[in-house]
PDB file of C-alpha atoms in Angstrom:
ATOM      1  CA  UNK A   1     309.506 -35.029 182.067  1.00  0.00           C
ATOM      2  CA  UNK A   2     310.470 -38.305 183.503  1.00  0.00           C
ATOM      3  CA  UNK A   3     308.275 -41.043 182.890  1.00  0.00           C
ATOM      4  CA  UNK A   4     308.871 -43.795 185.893  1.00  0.00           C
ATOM      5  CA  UNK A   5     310.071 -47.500 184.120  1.00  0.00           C
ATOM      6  CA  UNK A   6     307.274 -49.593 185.600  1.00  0.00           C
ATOM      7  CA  UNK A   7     304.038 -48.179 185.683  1.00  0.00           C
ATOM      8  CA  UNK A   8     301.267 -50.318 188.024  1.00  0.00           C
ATOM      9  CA  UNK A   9     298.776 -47.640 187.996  1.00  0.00           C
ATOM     10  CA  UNK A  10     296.764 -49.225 184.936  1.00  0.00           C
ATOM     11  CA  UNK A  11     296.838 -44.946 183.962  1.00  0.00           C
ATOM     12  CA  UNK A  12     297.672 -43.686 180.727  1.00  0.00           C
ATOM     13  CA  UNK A  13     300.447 -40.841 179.745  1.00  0.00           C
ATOM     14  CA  UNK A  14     298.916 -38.192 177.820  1.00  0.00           C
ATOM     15  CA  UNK A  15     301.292 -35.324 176.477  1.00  0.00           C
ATOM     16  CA  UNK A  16     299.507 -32.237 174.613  1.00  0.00           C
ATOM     17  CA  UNK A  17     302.580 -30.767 173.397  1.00  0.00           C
ATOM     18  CA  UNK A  18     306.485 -31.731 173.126  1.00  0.00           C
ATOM     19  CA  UNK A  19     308.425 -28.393 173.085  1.00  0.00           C
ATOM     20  CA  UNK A  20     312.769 -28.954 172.021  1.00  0.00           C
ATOM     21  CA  UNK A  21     314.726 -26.345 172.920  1.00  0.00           C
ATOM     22  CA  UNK A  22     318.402 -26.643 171.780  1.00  0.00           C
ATOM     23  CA  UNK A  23     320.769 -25.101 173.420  1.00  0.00           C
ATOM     24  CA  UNK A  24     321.550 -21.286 172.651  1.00  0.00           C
ATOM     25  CA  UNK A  25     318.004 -20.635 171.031  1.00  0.00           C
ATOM     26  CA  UNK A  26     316.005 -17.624 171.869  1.00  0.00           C
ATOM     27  CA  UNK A  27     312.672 -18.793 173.781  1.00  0.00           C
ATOM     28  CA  UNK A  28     311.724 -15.484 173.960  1.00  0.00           C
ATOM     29  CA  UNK A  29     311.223 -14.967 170.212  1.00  0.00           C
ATOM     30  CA  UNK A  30     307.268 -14.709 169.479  1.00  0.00           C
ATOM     31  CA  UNK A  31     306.357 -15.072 172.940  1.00  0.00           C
ATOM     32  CA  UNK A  32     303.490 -12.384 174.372  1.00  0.00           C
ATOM     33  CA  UNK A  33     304.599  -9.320 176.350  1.00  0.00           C
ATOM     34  CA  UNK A  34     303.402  -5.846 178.092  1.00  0.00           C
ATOM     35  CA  UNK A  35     305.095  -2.983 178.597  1.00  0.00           C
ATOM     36  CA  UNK A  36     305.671   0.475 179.988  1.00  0.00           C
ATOM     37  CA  UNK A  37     305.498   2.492 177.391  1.00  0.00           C
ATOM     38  CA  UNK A  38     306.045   1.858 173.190  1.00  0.00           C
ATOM     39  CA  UNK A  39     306.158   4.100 169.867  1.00  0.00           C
ATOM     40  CA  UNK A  40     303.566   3.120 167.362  1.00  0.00           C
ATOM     41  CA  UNK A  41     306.266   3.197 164.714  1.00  0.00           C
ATOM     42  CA  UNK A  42     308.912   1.169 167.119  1.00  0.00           C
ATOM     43  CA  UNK A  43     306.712  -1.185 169.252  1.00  0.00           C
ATOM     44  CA  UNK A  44     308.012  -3.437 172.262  1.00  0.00           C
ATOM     45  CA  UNK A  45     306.730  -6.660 169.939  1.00  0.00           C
ATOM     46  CA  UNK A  46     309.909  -5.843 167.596  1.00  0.00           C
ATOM     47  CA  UNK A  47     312.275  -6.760 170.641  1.00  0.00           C
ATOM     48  CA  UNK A  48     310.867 -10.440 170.107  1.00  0.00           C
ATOM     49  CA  UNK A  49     310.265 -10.535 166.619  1.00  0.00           C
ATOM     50  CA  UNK A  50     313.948 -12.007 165.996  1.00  0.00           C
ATOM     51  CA  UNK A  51     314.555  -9.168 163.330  1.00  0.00           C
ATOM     52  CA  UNK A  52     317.733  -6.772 163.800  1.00  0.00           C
ATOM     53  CA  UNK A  53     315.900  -4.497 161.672  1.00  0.00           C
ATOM     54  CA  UNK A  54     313.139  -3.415 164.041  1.00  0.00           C
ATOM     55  CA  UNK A  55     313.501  -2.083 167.643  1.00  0.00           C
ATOM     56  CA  UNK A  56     311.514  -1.282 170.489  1.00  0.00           C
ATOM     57  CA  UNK A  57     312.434   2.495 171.095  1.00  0.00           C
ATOM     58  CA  UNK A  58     313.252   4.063 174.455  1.00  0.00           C
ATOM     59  CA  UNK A  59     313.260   7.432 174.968  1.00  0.00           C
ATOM     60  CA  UNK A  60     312.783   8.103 178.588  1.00  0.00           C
ATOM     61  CA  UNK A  61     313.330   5.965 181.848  1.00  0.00           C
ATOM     62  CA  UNK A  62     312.930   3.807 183.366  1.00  0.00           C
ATOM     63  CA  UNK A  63     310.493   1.635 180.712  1.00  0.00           C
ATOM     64  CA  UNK A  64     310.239  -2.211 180.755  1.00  0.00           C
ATOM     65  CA  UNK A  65     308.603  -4.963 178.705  1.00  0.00           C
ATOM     66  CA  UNK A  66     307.642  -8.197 180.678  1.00  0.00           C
ATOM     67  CA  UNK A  67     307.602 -11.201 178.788  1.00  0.00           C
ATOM     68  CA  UNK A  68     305.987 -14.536 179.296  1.00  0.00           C
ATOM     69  CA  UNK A  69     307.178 -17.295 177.972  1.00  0.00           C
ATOM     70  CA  UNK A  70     304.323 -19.162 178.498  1.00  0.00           C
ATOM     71  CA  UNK A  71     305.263 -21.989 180.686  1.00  0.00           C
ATOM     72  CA  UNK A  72     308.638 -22.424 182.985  1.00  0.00           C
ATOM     73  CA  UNK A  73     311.406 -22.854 181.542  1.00  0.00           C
ATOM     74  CA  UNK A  74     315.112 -23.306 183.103  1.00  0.00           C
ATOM     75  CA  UNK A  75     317.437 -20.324 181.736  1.00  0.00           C
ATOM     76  CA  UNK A  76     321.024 -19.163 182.693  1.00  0.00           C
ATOM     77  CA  UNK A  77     321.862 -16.596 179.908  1.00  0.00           C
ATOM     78  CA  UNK A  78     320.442 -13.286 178.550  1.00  0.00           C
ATOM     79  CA  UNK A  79     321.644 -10.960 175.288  1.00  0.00           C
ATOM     80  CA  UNK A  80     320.405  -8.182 175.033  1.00  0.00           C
ATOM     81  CA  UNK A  81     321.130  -6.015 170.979  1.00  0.00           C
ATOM     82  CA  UNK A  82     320.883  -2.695 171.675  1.00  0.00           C
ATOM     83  CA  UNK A  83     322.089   0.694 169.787  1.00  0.00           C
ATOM     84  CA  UNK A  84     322.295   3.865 170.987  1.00  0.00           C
ATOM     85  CA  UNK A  85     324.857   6.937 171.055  1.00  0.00           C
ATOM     86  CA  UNK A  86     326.367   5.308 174.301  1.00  0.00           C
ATOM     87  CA  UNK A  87     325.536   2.649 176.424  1.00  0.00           C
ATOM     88  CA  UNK A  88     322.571   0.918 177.299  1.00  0.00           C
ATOM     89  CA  UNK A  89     322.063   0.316 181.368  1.00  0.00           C
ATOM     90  CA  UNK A  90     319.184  -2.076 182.386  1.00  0.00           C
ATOM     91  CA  UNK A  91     318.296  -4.851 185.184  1.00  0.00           C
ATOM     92  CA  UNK A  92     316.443  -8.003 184.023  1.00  0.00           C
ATOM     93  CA  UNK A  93     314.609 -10.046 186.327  1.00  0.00           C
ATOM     94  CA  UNK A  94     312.472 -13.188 186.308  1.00  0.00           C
ATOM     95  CA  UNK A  95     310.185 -14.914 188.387  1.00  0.00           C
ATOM     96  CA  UNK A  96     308.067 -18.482 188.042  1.00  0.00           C
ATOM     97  CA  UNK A  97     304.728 -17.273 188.606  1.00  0.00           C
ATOM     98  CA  UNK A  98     302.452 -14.546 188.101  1.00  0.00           C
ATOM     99  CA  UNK A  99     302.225 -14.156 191.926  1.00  0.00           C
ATOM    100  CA  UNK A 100     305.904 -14.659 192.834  1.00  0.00           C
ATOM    101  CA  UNK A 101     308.300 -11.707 193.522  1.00  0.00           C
ATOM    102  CA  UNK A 102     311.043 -10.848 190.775  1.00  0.00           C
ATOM    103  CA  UNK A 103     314.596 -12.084 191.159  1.00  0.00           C
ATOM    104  CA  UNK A 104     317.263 -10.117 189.656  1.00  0.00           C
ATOM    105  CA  UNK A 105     319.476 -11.784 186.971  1.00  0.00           C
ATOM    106  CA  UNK A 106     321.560  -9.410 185.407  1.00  0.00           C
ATOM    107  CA  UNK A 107     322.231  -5.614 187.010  1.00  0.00           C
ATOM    108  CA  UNK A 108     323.771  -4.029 184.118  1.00  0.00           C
ATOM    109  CA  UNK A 109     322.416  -0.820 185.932  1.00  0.00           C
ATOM    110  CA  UNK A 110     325.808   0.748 185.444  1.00  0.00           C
ATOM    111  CA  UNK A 111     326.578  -0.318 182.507  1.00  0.00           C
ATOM    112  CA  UNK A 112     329.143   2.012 180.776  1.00  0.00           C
ATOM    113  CA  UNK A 113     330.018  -0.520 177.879  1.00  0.00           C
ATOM    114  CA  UNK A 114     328.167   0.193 173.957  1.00  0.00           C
ATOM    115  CA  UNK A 115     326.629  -2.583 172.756  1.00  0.00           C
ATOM    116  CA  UNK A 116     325.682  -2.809 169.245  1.00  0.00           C
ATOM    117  CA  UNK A 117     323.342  -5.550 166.465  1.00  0.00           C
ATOM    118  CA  UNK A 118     327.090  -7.174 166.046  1.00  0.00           C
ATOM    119  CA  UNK A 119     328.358  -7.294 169.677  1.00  0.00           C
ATOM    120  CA  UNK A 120     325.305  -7.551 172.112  1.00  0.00           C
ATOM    121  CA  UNK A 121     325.338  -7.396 175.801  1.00  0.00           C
ATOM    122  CA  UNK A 122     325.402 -10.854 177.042  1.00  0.00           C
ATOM    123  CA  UNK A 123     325.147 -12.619 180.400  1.00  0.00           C
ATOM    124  CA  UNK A 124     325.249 -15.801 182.046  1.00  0.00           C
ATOM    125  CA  UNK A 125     323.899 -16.939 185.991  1.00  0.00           C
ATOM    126  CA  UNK A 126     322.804 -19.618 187.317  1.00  0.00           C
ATOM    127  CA  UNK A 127     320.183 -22.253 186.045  1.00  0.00           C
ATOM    128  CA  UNK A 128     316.904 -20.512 186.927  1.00  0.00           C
ATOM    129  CA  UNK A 129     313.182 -21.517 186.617  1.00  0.00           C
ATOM    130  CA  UNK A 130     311.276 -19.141 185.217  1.00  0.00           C
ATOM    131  CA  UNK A 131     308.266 -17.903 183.462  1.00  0.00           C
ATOM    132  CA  UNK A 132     308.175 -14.316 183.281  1.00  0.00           C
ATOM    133  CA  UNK A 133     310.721 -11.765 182.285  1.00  0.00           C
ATOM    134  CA  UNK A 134     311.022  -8.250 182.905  1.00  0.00           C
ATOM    135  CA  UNK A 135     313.417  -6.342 181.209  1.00  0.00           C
ATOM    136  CA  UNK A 136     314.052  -2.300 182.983  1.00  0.00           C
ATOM    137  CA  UNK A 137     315.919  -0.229 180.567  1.00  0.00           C
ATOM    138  CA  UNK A 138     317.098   2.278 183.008  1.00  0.00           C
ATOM    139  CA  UNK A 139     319.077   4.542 181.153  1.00  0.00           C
ATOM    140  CA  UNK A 140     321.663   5.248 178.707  1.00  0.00           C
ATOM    141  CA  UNK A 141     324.831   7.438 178.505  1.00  0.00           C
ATOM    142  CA  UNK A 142     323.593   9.653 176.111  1.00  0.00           C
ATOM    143  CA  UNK A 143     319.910   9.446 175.223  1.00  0.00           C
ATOM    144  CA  UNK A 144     317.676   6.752 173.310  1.00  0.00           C
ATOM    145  CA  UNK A 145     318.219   3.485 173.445  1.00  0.00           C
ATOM    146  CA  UNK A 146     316.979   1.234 170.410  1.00  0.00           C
ATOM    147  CA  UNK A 147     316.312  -2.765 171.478  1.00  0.00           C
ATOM    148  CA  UNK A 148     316.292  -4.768 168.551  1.00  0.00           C
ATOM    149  CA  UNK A 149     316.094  -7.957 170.424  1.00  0.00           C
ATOM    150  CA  UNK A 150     315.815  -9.542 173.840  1.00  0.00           C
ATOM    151  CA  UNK A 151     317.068 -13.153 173.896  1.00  0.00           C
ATOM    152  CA  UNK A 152     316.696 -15.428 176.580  1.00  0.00           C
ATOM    153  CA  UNK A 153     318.264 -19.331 176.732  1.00  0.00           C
ATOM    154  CA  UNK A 154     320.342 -21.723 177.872  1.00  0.00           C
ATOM    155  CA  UNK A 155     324.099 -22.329 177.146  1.00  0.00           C
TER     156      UNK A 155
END
């Protein structure tokens, strides 16, 4: 927010809410989220929980989760801790608004590297507004893919 030096309007600043985010947090943690397709004993609210313990379980493809953040905020980086007997292979987009069309951040669509709750999958692009998330898990090289936890941030 920038708030102008000299103010002639005679009006009044009101702010509801102040919301820090430091650099390498998680503003995906908590936040709301749909999805494809969940387990009732591994739902797709454990990939934002911020617990390694739980996952979000995937056993066929392609399933998403699309999470909303609540407001716009400007990211450049995604991780992504997964397990599974090989490696996990997903897109994750983003877009502003409800209405807008998706943009694709990451294409880890061929993905042929194993990730695991000590070395996730991370990635960085460009500075992008956005509101909504969509992770696609779109396969894996073997079969199931557990995510513990989708993180989204800045550097």
């Amino acid at each position: 927010m920038i708030i102008p030096e000299a103010d002639t309007s005679q009006q009044g600043l009101y702010m509801d809410t102040l919301e820090i985010v430091k650099p390498g947090g998680n503003i995906a943690l908590g936040k709301t989220l749909v999805c494809s397709d969940e387990a009732q004993d591994n739902p797709a609210s454990a990939a934002l929980d911020g617990k390694l313990n739980t996952a979000w379980q995937v056993q066929t493809y392609p399933q998403w989760i699309e999470i909303d953040l609540g407001h716009a905020y400007p990211i450049d980086q995604t991780a992504l801790f997964c397990e599974g007997a090989g490696s996990c292979q997903f897109i994750m987009e983003a877009k502003a608004t409800r209405d807008d069309p998706y943009q694709l951040l990451v294409d880890n669509s061929t993905n042929a590297t194993s990730a695991s709750l000590t070395n996730p999958l991370q990635d960085t692009f460009p500075i992008t507004e956005v509101r909504y998330v969509r992770l696609t898990v779109t396969g894996d090289a073997q079969h199931s893919v557990s995510i513990h936890e989708v993180c989204v941030g800045t550097r």
